[in-house]
Amino acid sequence: MFGNVIGDFITGFQFLTRIPIKAQTQWSPNSFSQSVKYFPLIGGIIGLLLAGIVYGAQGLLGVKIPMHLLAIGLILFEIILTGGLHCDGLMDTIDGVFSGKPREKMLEIMKDSRVGAFGAMSFCLLIFVKYSLLMDMDPKLLPLAVLVMPIVGRTAVVIPITFYPYARPEGLGKAFYQSSHKYTLYVAGILAALLLIPLGKIVIVSGVISIGFAFLLSEYVSKRLGGLTGDVYGATIELTEIVTLLVFIIYS
């Protein structure tokens, strides 16, 4: 049983990051779906790496990096760390949902490997907004904010995976969806609570608001597409990270 837990965690880690792990795991639909409950822990590892960069840049290593360079570095590092997977999902989702086409055409557009005008603009806006939020963040709160941001984002995505139907008969995202259920959400919620609640009130508030946003986003897109896709899962992570940073600024 413990071996299955480790294997499922590694499956999720290998999918959500580009950090090389030598462990050999069998990627199966069941392993994919079982890995979902460990998404908050994977977000925690990403957050620790981002927070470590901030602590180092703020003078821990004797070198203080200007804030604008730090903000760019954090954004670039997260994109490299995740392989740009979630950004790609956001672009595809925006291209499809805002195309003004019927449902089937929306799904076809989202599956197209080419990026449309709406997708390109959404990526530029994502980078600009995230950069602006990091620049406006209280430097004392920045390490905590970038630690919490990936945890909340990867906890929030469990909601669309477990609560909403999959819009296509097949697809990589369906491997996460097909064996996930409310138990998955309960375990992910408990892990997220153990990680976030000890960090204080502002973290709890940002988590609650971001998860509420994930529900609203999932409901809206599901009505447009007749369900959700892996691209929507990626978009959920990116947008809830933005909401998390925004809450930190408002409540700081």
Short mmCIF file of C-alpha atoms in Angstrom, two decimals:
data_model
loop_
_atom_site.label_atom_id
_atom_site.label_comp_id
_atom_site.label_asym_id
_atom_site.label_seq_id
_atom_site.Cartn_x
_atom_site.Cartn_y
_atom_site.Cartn_z
CA MET A 1 0.00 0.00 0.00
CA PHE A 2 2.77 2.43 0.96
CA GLY A 3 4.47 1.62 -2.33
CA ASN A 4 1.31 2.60 -4.19
CA VAL A 5 1.17 5.91 -2.31
CA ILE A 6 4.77 6.72 -3.26
CA GLY A 7 4.17 5.62 -6.84
CA ASP A 8 1.03 7.73 -7.18
CA PHE A 9 2.80 10.75 -5.67
CA ILE A 10 5.74 10.36 -8.07
CA THR A 11 3.35 10.05 -11.02
CA GLY A 12 1.74 13.38 -10.10
CA PHE A 13 5.12 14.98 -9.42
CA GLN A 14 6.54 13.88 -12.76
CA PHE A 15 3.49 15.21 -14.57
CA LEU A 16 3.21 18.58 -12.80
CA THR A 17 6.94 19.39 -12.79
CA ARG A 18 9.99 18.92 -14.96
CA ILE A 19 12.21 17.95 -12.04
CA PRO A 20 13.91 14.68 -13.06
CA ILE A 21 13.27 11.67 -10.83
CA LYS A 22 15.00 8.37 -11.54
CA ALA A 23 12.24 6.30 -9.93
CA GLN A 24 10.46 4.16 -12.47
CA THR A 25 6.68 4.36 -12.20
CA GLN A 26 4.01 2.87 -14.40
CA TRP A 27 1.87 5.65 -15.81
CA SER A 28 -1.65 4.30 -15.90
CA PRO A 29 -5.05 6.02 -15.85
CA ASN A 30 -5.57 4.75 -12.30
CA SER A 31 -2.18 6.05 -11.14
CA PHE A 32 -2.94 9.43 -12.72
CA SER A 33 -6.29 9.72 -10.96
CA GLN A 34 -4.87 8.52 -7.64
CA SER A 35 -2.11 11.14 -7.84
CA VAL A 36 -4.64 13.99 -7.74
CA LYS A 37 -5.03 13.79 -3.97
CA TYR A 38 -1.34 14.62 -3.57
CA PHE A 39 -1.42 17.77 -5.69
CA PRO A 40 -1.26 20.08 -2.62
CA LEU A 41 1.98 18.38 -1.51
CA ILE A 42 3.46 18.81 -4.97
CA GLY A 43 2.42 22.46 -4.85
CA GLY A 44 4.20 22.70 -1.50
CA ILE A 45 7.47 21.51 -3.04
CA ILE A 46 7.15 24.06 -5.83
CA GLY A 47 6.35 26.74 -3.25
CA LEU A 48 9.40 25.87 -1.16
CA LEU A 49 11.63 26.27 -4.21
CA LEU A 50 10.09 29.66 -5.04
CA ALA A 51 10.33 30.83 -1.42
CA GLY A 52 13.96 29.70 -1.34
CA ILE A 53 14.70 31.90 -4.34
CA VAL A 54 13.09 34.87 -2.59
CA TYR A 55 15.05 34.33 0.64
CA GLY A 56 18.26 34.04 -1.34
CA ALA A 57 17.48 37.16 -3.37
CA GLN A 58 16.56 39.16 -0.26
CA GLY A 59 20.08 38.91 1.06
CA LEU A 60 20.36 35.51 2.71
CA LEU A 61 23.32 34.69 0.48
CA GLY A 62 24.80 38.18 0.73
CA VAL A 63 23.53 39.27 -2.69
CA LYS A 64 20.41 41.43 -2.91
CA ILE A 65 18.66 41.25 -6.28
CA PRO A 66 16.46 44.18 -7.45
CA MET A 67 12.75 43.47 -7.12
CA HIS A 68 11.95 43.73 -10.82
CA LEU A 69 14.59 41.12 -11.63
CA LEU A 70 13.36 38.91 -8.81
CA ALA A 71 9.77 39.08 -10.10
CA ILE A 72 10.87 38.14 -13.61
CA GLY A 73 13.05 35.37 -12.21
CA LEU A 74 10.21 33.87 -10.16
CA ILE A 75 7.83 33.86 -13.12
CA LEU A 76 10.44 32.36 -15.45
CA PHE A 77 11.49 29.75 -12.90
CA GLU A 78 7.92 28.57 -12.33
CA ILE A 79 7.30 28.30 -16.08
CA ILE A 80 10.49 26.27 -16.55
CA LEU A 81 9.70 24.14 -13.48
CA THR A 82 6.27 23.21 -14.82
CA GLY A 83 7.24 23.11 -18.49
CA GLY A 84 4.71 25.86 -19.22
CA LEU A 85 2.01 23.18 -18.98
CA HIS A 86 -0.57 25.30 -17.18
CA CYS A 87 0.11 28.39 -19.31
CA ASP A 88 -0.57 26.29 -22.39
CA GLY A 89 -3.84 25.15 -20.83
CA LEU A 90 -4.85 28.74 -20.14
CA MET A 91 -4.15 29.81 -23.73
CA ASP A 92 -6.09 26.90 -25.21
CA THR A 93 -9.01 27.49 -22.85
CA ILE A 94 -9.25 31.19 -23.65
CA ASP A 95 -8.97 30.52 -27.39
CA GLY A 96 -11.85 28.06 -27.25
CA VAL A 97 -14.23 29.56 -24.71
CA PHE A 98 -14.04 33.07 -26.16
CA SER A 99 -14.19 32.00 -29.79
CA GLY A 100 -17.95 32.55 -29.93
CA LYS A 101 -18.35 29.17 -31.66
CA PRO A 102 -20.65 26.23 -30.83
CA ARG A 103 -19.53 23.74 -28.18
CA GLU A 104 -17.98 21.18 -30.55
CA LYS A 105 -16.05 23.89 -32.38
CA MET A 106 -14.79 25.27 -29.06
CA LEU A 107 -13.40 21.86 -28.13
CA GLU A 108 -11.83 21.53 -31.56
CA ILE A 109 -10.13 24.91 -31.20
CA MET A 110 -8.82 23.98 -27.75
CA LYS A 111 -7.31 20.78 -29.15
CA ASP A 112 -5.53 22.66 -31.95
CA SER A 113 -1.80 22.98 -31.18
CA ARG A 114 -1.73 26.45 -32.74
CA VAL A 115 -2.21 29.45 -30.44
CA GLY A 116 -4.83 31.99 -31.48
CA ALA A 117 -5.01 35.72 -30.84
CA PHE A 118 -7.04 35.37 -27.63
CA GLY A 119 -4.65 32.76 -26.30
CA ALA A 120 -1.58 34.88 -27.02
CA MET A 121 -3.17 37.92 -25.38
CA SER A 122 -4.17 35.87 -22.33
CA PHE A 123 -0.58 34.67 -21.87
CA CYS A 124 0.78 38.23 -22.13
CA LEU A 125 -1.82 39.42 -19.63
CA LEU A 126 -1.02 36.54 -17.29
CA ILE A 127 2.67 37.43 -17.21
CA PHE A 128 1.97 41.16 -16.89
CA VAL A 129 -0.54 40.72 -14.06
CA LYS A 130 1.64 38.24 -12.16
CA TYR A 131 4.65 40.54 -12.55
CA SER A 132 2.64 43.54 -11.32
CA LEU A 133 1.32 41.64 -8.30
CA LEU A 134 4.79 40.43 -7.34
CA MET A 135 6.16 43.97 -7.71
CA ASP A 136 3.41 45.40 -5.48
CA MET A 137 3.76 42.70 -2.82
CA ASP A 138 5.07 43.66 0.62
CA PRO A 139 8.65 42.29 0.58
CA LYS A 140 8.09 40.80 4.04
CA LEU A 141 5.10 38.82 2.74
CA LEU A 142 6.64 37.79 -0.57
CA PRO A 143 8.27 34.53 0.65
CA LEU A 144 4.99 33.42 2.23
CA ALA A 145 2.96 34.45 -0.83
CA VAL A 146 5.07 32.46 -3.30
CA LEU A 147 5.09 29.50 -0.92
CA VAL A 148 1.30 29.47 -0.65
CA MET A 149 0.50 30.33 -4.29
CA PRO A 150 1.33 26.91 -5.84
CA ILE A 151 -0.28 25.01 -2.95
CA VAL A 152 -3.57 26.86 -3.39
CA GLY A 153 -3.43 26.56 -7.18
CA ARG A 154 -2.92 22.81 -7.09
CA THR A 155 -5.51 22.34 -4.37
CA ALA A 156 -8.08 24.38 -6.28
CA VAL A 157 -7.67 22.27 -9.43
CA VAL A 158 -8.89 19.20 -7.52
CA ILE A 159 -12.36 20.80 -7.56
CA PRO A 160 -12.92 20.75 -11.34
CA ILE A 161 -11.31 17.31 -11.56
CA THR A 162 -13.64 15.73 -8.99
CA PHE A 163 -16.87 17.73 -9.31
CA TYR A 164 -17.35 18.29 -13.04
CA PRO A 165 -17.71 15.87 -15.97
CA TYR A 166 -15.07 15.57 -18.65
CA ALA A 167 -16.09 17.22 -21.91
CA ARG A 168 -14.38 14.78 -24.26
CA PRO A 169 -14.59 10.99 -24.61
CA GLU A 170 -10.79 10.88 -24.40
CA GLY A 171 -7.82 13.06 -23.51
CA LEU A 172 -4.92 13.23 -21.07
CA GLY A 173 -6.98 15.15 -18.54
CA LYS A 174 -9.55 12.37 -18.48
CA ALA A 175 -6.98 10.10 -16.86
CA PHE A 176 -7.15 12.41 -13.83
CA TYR A 177 -10.93 12.62 -13.91
CA GLN A 178 -12.14 9.10 -14.54
CA SER A 179 -11.27 7.47 -11.18
CA SER A 180 -11.36 10.60 -9.02
CA HIS A 181 -14.22 11.11 -6.60
CA LYS A 182 -15.11 13.07 -3.49
CA TYR A 183 -12.69 11.00 -1.40
CA THR A 184 -9.92 12.47 -3.56
CA LEU A 185 -11.11 15.97 -2.69
CA TYR A 186 -11.32 15.12 1.02
CA VAL A 187 -7.75 13.85 1.15
CA ALA A 188 -6.44 16.80 -0.88
CA GLY A 189 -8.39 19.18 1.36
CA ILE A 190 -6.93 17.67 4.53
CA LEU A 191 -3.39 17.84 3.15
CA ALA A 192 -3.92 21.44 2.05
CA ALA A 193 -5.34 22.37 5.45
CA LEU A 194 -2.34 20.84 7.23
CA LEU A 195 -0.03 22.86 5.01
CA LEU A 196 -1.90 26.18 5.00
CA ILE A 197 -3.74 26.68 8.31
CA PRO A 198 -0.57 26.90 10.46
CA LEU A 199 0.67 29.74 8.22
CA GLY A 200 -1.89 32.27 9.46
CA LYS A 201 -5.09 34.13 8.72
CA ILE A 202 -4.06 35.74 5.44
CA VAL A 203 -3.20 32.31 4.06
CA ILE A 204 -6.56 30.87 5.11
CA VAL A 205 -8.43 33.81 3.56
CA SER A 206 -6.50 33.54 0.30
CA GLY A 207 -7.18 29.80 0.17
CA VAL A 208 -10.92 30.14 0.76
CA ILE A 209 -11.34 32.93 -1.80
CA SER A 210 -9.22 31.17 -4.42
CA ILE A 211 -11.12 27.90 -4.03
CA GLY A 212 -14.40 29.79 -4.30
CA PHE A 213 -13.08 31.33 -7.51
CA ALA A 214 -12.18 27.86 -8.82
CA PHE A 215 -15.79 26.75 -8.27
CA LEU A 216 -17.15 29.77 -10.17
CA LEU A 217 -14.67 29.33 -13.02
CA SER A 218 -15.44 25.62 -13.32
CA GLU A 219 -19.18 26.26 -13.31
CA TYR A 220 -18.92 28.91 -16.03
CA VAL A 221 -16.66 26.92 -18.35
CA SER A 222 -18.56 23.68 -17.78
CA LYS A 223 -21.77 25.33 -18.94
CA ARG A 224 -20.03 26.55 -22.09
CA LEU A 225 -18.31 23.27 -22.95
CA GLY A 226 -20.65 20.71 -21.43
CA GLY A 227 -17.84 19.66 -19.10
CA LEU A 228 -14.18 20.41 -18.53
CA THR A 229 -10.86 19.38 -20.10
CA GLY A 230 -7.22 19.13 -19.12
CA ASP A 231 -6.68 22.60 -20.58
CA VAL A 232 -9.26 23.98 -18.15
CA TYR A 233 -7.43 22.28 -15.29
CA GLY A 234 -4.26 24.14 -16.27
CA ALA A 235 -6.13 27.43 -16.60
CA THR A 236 -7.60 26.90 -13.13
CA ILE A 237 -4.13 26.58 -11.61
CA GLU A 238 -2.82 29.73 -13.30
CA LEU A 239 -5.85 31.88 -12.50
CA THR A 240 -6.16 30.77 -8.87
CA GLU A 241 -2.48 31.61 -8.38
CA ILE A 242 -3.27 35.13 -9.59
CA VAL A 243 -6.22 35.35 -7.18
CA THR A 244 -4.01 34.17 -4.31
CA LEU A 245 -1.43 36.90 -4.94
CA LEU A 246 -4.19 39.49 -5.27
CA VAL A 247 -5.68 38.51 -1.90
CA PHE A 248 -2.26 38.80 -0.26
CA ILE A 249 -1.93 42.37 -1.55
CA ILE A 250 -5.46 43.38 -0.53
CA TYR A 251 -5.18 41.96 2.98
CA SER A 252 -1.58 42.99 3.65
#
